[in-house]
GROMACS .gro file of C-alpha atoms in nm:
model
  287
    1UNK     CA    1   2.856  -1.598   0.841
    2UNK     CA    2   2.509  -1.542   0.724
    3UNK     CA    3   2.348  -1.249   0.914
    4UNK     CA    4   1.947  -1.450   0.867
    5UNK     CA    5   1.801  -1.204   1.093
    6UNK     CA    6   1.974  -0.881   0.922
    7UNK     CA    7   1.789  -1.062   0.533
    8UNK     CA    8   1.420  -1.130   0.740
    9UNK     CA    9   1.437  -0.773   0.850
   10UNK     CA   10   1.556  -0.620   0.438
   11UNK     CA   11   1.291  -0.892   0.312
   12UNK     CA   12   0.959  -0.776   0.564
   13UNK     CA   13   1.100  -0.410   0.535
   14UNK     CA   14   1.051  -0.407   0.143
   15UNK     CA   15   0.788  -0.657   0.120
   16UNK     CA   16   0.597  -0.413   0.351
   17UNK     CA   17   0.689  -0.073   0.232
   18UNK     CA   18   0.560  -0.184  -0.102
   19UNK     CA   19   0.235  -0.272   0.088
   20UNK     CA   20   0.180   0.042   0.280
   21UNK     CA   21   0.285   0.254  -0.049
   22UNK     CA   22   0.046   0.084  -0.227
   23UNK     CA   23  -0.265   0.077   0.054
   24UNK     CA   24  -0.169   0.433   0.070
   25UNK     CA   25  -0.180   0.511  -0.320
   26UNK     CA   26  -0.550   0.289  -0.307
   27UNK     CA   27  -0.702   0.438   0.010
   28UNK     CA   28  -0.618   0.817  -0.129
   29UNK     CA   29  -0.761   0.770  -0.454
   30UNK     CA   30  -1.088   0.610  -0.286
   31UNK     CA   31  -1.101   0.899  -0.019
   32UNK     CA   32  -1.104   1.153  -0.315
   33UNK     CA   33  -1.333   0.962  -0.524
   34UNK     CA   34  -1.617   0.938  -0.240
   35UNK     CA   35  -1.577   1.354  -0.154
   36UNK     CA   36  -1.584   1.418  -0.518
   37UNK     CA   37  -1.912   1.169  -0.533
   38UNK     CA   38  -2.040   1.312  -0.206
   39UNK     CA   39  -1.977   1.680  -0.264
   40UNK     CA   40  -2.106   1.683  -0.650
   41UNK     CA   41  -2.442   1.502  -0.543
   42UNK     CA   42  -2.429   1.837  -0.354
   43UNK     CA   43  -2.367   2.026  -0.613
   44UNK     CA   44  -2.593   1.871  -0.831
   45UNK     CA   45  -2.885   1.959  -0.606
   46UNK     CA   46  -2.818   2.259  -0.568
   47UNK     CA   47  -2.820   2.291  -0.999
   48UNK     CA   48  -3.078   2.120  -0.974
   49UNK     CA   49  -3.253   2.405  -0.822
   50UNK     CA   50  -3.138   2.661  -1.028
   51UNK     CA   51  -3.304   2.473  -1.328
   52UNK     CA   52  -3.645   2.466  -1.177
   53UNK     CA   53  -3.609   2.879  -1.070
   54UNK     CA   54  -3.546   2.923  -1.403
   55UNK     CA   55  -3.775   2.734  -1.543
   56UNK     CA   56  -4.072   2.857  -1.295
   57UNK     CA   57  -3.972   3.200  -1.253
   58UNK     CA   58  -4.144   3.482  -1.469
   59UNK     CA   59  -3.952   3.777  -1.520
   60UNK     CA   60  -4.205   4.013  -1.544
   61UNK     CA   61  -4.373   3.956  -1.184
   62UNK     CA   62  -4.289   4.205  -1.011
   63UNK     CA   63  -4.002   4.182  -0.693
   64UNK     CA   64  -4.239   4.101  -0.372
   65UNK     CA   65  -4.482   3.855  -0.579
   66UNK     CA   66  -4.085   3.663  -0.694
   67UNK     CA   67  -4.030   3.674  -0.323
   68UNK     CA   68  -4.380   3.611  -0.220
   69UNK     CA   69  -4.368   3.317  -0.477
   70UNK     CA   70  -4.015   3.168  -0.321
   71UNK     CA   71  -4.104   3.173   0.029
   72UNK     CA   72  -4.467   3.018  -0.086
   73UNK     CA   73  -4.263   2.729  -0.234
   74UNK     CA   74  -4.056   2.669   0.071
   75UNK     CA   75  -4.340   2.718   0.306
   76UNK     CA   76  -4.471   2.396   0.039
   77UNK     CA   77  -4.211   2.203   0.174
   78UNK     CA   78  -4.051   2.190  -0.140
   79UNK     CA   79  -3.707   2.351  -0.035
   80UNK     CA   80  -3.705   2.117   0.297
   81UNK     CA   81  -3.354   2.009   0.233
   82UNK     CA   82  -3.225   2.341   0.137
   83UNK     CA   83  -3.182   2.719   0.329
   84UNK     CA   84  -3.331   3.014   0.144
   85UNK     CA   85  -3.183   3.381   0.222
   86UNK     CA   86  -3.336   3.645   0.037
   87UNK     CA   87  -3.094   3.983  -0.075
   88UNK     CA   88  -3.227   4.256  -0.237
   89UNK     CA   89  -2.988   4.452  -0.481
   90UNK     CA   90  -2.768   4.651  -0.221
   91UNK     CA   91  -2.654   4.289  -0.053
   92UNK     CA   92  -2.946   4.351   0.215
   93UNK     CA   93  -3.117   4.028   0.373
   94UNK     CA   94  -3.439   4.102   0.356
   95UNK     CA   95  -3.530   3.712   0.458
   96UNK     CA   96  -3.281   3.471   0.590
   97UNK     CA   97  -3.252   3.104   0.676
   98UNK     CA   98  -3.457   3.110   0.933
   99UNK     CA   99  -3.761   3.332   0.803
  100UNK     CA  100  -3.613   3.669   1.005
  101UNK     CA  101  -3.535   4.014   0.816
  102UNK     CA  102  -3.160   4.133   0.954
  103UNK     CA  103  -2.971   4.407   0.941
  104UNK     CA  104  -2.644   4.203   0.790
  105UNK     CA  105  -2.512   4.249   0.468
  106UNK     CA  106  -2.447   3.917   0.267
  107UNK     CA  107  -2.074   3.960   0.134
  108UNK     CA  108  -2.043   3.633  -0.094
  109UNK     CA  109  -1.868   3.580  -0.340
  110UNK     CA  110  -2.150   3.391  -0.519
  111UNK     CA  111  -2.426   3.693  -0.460
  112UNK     CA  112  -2.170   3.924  -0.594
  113UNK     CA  113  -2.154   3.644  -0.908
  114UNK     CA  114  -2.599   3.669  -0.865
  115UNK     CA  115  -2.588   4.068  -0.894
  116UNK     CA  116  -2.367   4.098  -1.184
  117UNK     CA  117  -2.588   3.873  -1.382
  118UNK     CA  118  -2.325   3.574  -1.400
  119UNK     CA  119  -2.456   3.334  -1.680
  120UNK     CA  120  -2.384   3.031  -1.510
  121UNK     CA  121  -2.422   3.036  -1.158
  122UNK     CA  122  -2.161   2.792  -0.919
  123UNK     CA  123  -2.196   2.652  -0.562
  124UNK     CA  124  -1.966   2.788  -0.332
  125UNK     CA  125  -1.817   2.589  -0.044
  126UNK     CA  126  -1.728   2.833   0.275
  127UNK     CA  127  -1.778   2.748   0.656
  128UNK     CA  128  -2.037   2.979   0.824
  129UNK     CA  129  -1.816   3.195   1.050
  130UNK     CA  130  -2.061   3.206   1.383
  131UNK     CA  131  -2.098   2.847   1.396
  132UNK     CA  132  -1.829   2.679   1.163
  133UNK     CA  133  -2.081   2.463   0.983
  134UNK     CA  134  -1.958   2.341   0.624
  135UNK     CA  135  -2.203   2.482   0.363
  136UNK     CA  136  -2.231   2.494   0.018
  137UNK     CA  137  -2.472   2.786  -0.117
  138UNK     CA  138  -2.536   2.925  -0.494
  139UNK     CA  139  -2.717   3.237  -0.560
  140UNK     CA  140  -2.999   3.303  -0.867
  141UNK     CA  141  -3.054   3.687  -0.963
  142UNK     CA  142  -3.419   3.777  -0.888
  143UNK     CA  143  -3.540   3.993  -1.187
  144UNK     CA  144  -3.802   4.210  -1.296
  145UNK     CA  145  -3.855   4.347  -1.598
  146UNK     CA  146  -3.518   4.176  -1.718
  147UNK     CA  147  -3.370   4.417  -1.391
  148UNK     CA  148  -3.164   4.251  -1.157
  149UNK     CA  149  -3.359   4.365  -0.794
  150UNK     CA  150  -3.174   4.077  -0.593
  151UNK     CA  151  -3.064   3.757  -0.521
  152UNK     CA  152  -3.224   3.434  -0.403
  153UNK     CA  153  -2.929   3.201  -0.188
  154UNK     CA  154  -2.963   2.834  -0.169
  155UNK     CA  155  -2.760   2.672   0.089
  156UNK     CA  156  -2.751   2.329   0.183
  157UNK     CA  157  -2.556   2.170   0.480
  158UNK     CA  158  -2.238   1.980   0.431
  159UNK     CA  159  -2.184   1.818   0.789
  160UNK     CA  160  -2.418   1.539   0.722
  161UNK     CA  161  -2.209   1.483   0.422
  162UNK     CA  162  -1.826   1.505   0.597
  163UNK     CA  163  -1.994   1.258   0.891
  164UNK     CA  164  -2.056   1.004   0.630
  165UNK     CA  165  -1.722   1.080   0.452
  166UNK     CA  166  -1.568   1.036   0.795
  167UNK     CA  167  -1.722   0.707   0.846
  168UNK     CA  168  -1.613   0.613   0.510
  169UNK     CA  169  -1.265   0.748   0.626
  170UNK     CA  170  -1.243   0.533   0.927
  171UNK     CA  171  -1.372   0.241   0.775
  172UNK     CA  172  -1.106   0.239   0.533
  173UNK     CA  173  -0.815   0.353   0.739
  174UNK     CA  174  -0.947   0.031   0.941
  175UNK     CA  175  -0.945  -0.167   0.677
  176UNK     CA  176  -0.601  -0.051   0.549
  177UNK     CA  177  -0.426  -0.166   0.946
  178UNK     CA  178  -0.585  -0.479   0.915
  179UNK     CA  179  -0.430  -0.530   0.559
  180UNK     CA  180  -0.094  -0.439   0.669
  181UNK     CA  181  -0.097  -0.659   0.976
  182UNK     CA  182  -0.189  -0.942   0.674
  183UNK     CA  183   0.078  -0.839   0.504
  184UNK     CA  184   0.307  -0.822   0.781
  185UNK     CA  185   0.205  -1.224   0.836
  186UNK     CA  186   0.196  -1.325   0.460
  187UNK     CA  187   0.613  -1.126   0.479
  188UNK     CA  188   0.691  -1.334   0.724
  189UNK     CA  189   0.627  -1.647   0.641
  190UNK     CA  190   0.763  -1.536   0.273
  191UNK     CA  191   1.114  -1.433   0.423
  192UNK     CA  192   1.058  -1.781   0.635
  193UNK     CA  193   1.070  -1.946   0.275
  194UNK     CA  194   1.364  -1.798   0.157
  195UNK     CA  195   1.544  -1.812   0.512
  196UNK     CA  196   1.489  -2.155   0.584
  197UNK     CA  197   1.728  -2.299   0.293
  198UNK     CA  198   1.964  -2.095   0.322
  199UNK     CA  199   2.027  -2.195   0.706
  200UNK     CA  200   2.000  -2.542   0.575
  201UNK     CA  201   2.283  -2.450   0.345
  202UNK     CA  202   2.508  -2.310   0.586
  203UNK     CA  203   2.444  -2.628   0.802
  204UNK     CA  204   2.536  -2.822   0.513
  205UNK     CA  205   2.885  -2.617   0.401
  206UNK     CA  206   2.963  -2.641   0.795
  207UNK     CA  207   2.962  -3.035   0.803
  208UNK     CA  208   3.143  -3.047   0.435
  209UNK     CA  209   3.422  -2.819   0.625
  210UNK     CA  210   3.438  -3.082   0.862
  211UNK     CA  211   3.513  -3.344   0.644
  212UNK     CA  212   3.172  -3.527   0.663
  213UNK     CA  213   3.101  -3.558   0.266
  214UNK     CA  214   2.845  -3.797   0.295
  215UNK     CA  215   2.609  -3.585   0.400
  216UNK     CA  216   2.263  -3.510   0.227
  217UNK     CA  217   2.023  -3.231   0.247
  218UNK     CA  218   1.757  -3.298   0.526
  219UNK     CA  219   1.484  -3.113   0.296
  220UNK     CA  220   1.451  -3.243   0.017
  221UNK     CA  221   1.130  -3.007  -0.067
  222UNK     CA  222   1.357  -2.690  -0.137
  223UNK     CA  223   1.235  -2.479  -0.414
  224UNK     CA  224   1.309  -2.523  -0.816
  225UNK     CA  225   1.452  -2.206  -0.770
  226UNK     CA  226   1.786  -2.044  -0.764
  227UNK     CA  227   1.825  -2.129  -0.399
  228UNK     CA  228   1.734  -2.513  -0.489
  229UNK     CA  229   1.964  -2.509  -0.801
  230UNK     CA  230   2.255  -2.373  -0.496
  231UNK     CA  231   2.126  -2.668  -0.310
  232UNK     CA  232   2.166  -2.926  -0.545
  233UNK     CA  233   2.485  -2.785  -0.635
  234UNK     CA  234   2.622  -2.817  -0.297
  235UNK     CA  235   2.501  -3.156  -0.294
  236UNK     CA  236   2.665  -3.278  -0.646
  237UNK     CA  237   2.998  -3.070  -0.486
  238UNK     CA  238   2.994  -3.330  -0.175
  239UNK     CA  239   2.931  -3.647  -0.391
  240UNK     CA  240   3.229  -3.533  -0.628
  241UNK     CA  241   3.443  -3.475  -0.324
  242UNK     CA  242   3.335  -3.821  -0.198
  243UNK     CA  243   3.441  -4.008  -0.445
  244UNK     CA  244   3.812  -3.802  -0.502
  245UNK     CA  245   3.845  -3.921  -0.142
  246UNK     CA  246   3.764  -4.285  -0.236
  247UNK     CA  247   3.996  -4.227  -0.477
  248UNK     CA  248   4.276  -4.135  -0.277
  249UNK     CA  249   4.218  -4.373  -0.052
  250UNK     CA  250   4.234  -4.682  -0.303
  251UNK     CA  251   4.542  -4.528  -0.438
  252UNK     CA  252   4.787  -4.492  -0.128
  253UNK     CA  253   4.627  -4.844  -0.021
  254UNK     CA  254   4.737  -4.968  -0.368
  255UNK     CA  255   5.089  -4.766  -0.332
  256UNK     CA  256   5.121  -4.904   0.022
  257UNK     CA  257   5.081  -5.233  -0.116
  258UNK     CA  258   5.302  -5.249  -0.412
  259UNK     CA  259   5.572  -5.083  -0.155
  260UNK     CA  260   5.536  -5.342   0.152
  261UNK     CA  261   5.608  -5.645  -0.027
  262UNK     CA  262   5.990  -5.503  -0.204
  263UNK     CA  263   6.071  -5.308   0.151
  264UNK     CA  264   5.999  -5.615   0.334
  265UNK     CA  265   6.198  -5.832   0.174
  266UNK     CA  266   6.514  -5.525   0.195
  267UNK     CA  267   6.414  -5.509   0.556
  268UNK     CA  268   6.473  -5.880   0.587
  269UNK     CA  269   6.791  -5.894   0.411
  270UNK     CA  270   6.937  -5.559   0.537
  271UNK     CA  271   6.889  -5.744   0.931
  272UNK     CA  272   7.070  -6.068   0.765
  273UNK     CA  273   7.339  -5.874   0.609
  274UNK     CA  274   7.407  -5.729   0.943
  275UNK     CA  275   7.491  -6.055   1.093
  276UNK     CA  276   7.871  -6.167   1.162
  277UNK     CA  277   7.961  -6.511   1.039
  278UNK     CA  278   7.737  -6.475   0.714
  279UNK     CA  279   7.860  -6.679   0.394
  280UNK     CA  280   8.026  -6.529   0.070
  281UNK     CA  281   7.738  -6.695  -0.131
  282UNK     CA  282   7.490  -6.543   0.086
  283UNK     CA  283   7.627  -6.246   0.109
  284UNK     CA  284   7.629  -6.194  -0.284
  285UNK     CA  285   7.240  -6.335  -0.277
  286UNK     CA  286   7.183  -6.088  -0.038
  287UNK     CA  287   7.316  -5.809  -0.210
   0.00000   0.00000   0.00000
């Protein structure tokens, strides 16, 4: 027997693993394509800024007028999107985000890059450790006199950025459920397709083991395929064993009658020869 249900569950099982392997493969690449995107616009900005420093700074102004000049610009509103920290040489913030002098020391890896005169400054992704906020910050040395006297940080907020990546995230995981529960519709009726004939074929070997060899395949709409090539098969398999039975039939009918006439007329004479009184002649006829 045919176990239909056991081949619609091995037909949507493969059909959809194949889907969700390659929704999966799709929806990864995307994700890392959009934080790559999102996170090197970052990047980019922050560059950005390191070209103009260098192109409007003038190395031999003195340390306060660099400073003096920096927080001028930002006061300007030309820094809006980004926050400014000011070191001095020793990894003291003398000015920080939020236009305060502190006490702290700035341990980055990026001023430590700033104060050892690093030719080609990098952002530096880190999460601020009093308030977890994903940052991204690069750091320019602040000369004089071709001296390094310290560092100007540029940081720029990266929550804005993982919100919209989230979004993006969501969206697409979304997107990806509703695709599988397409898929999980389009499997079925695809394992329908290849289910359907084959219970039609069963139903059709059943009545050929019952001896009904006249029947014909109710659908007559089954694939060009393998399965309808099977099909036709079975069909040309009943009409052959049709017409042996015709056959057979026509020859014990034609057996039957070349035997009836010769035994009836043995039957007849066998009953006469079995009478008393019966003639010589007769008898030798009859014989």
């Amino acid at each position: 027997m045919l176990h239909f249900e056991g081949l619609r569950k091995k037909v949507i099982k493969n059909y959809f693993t194949i889907i969700i392997i390659t929704v999966t493969l799709f929806e990864g690449m995307f994700i890392s394509y959009i934080q790559s995107y999102y996170y090197d616009s970052a990047k980019q900005r922050l560059l950005g800024e390191v070209r103009d420093y260098n192109r409007d700074g003038d190395s031999t102004s003195s340390f306060e007028t660099r400073i003096n000049n920096i927080i001028k610009k930002e006061s300007m509103g030309y820094n809006s999107k980004y926050a400014i920290t000011i070191i001095d040489k020793d990894k003291n913030i003398i000015l920080d985000p939020y236009g305060f002098r502190t006490n702290e020391k700035a341990n980055f890896e990026d001023v430590d890059k700033a104060l050892k005169d690093s030719k080609n400054p990098i952002p530096y992704t880190y999460r601020i450790p009093d308030t977890s906020e994903h940052a991204m910050s690069i750091s320019i040395p602040i000369k004089s006199n071709n001296i390094i006297e310290g560092v100007v940080r540029y940081t720029i907020s990266l929550d804005d950025i993982d919100k919209t990546i989230f979004k993006i995230v969501l969206g697409l995981v979304v997107a990806g459920i509703c695709i599988l529960l397409i898929a999980i519709s389009l499997s079925l009726r695809f394992a329908e397709t290849l289910i359907r004939p084959l219970i039609e074929l069963k139903e059709f070997a059943n009545e050929l083991a019952h001896g009904n060899y006249k029947i014909k395949l109710k659908n007559k709409k089954i694939s060009d395929d393998e399965i309808g090539d099977l099909a036709q098969t079975f069909e040309y398999m009943a009409s052959e064993i049709d017409k042996s039975e015709k056959l057979k039939d026509e020859f014990i009918s034609s057996i039957s009658h070349e035997l009836r006439t010769p035994l009836t007329s043995i039957k007849g004479w066998s009953e006469t020869l079995g009478y008393e009184g019966i003639g010589k002649e007769e008898l030798d006829l009859g014989l």
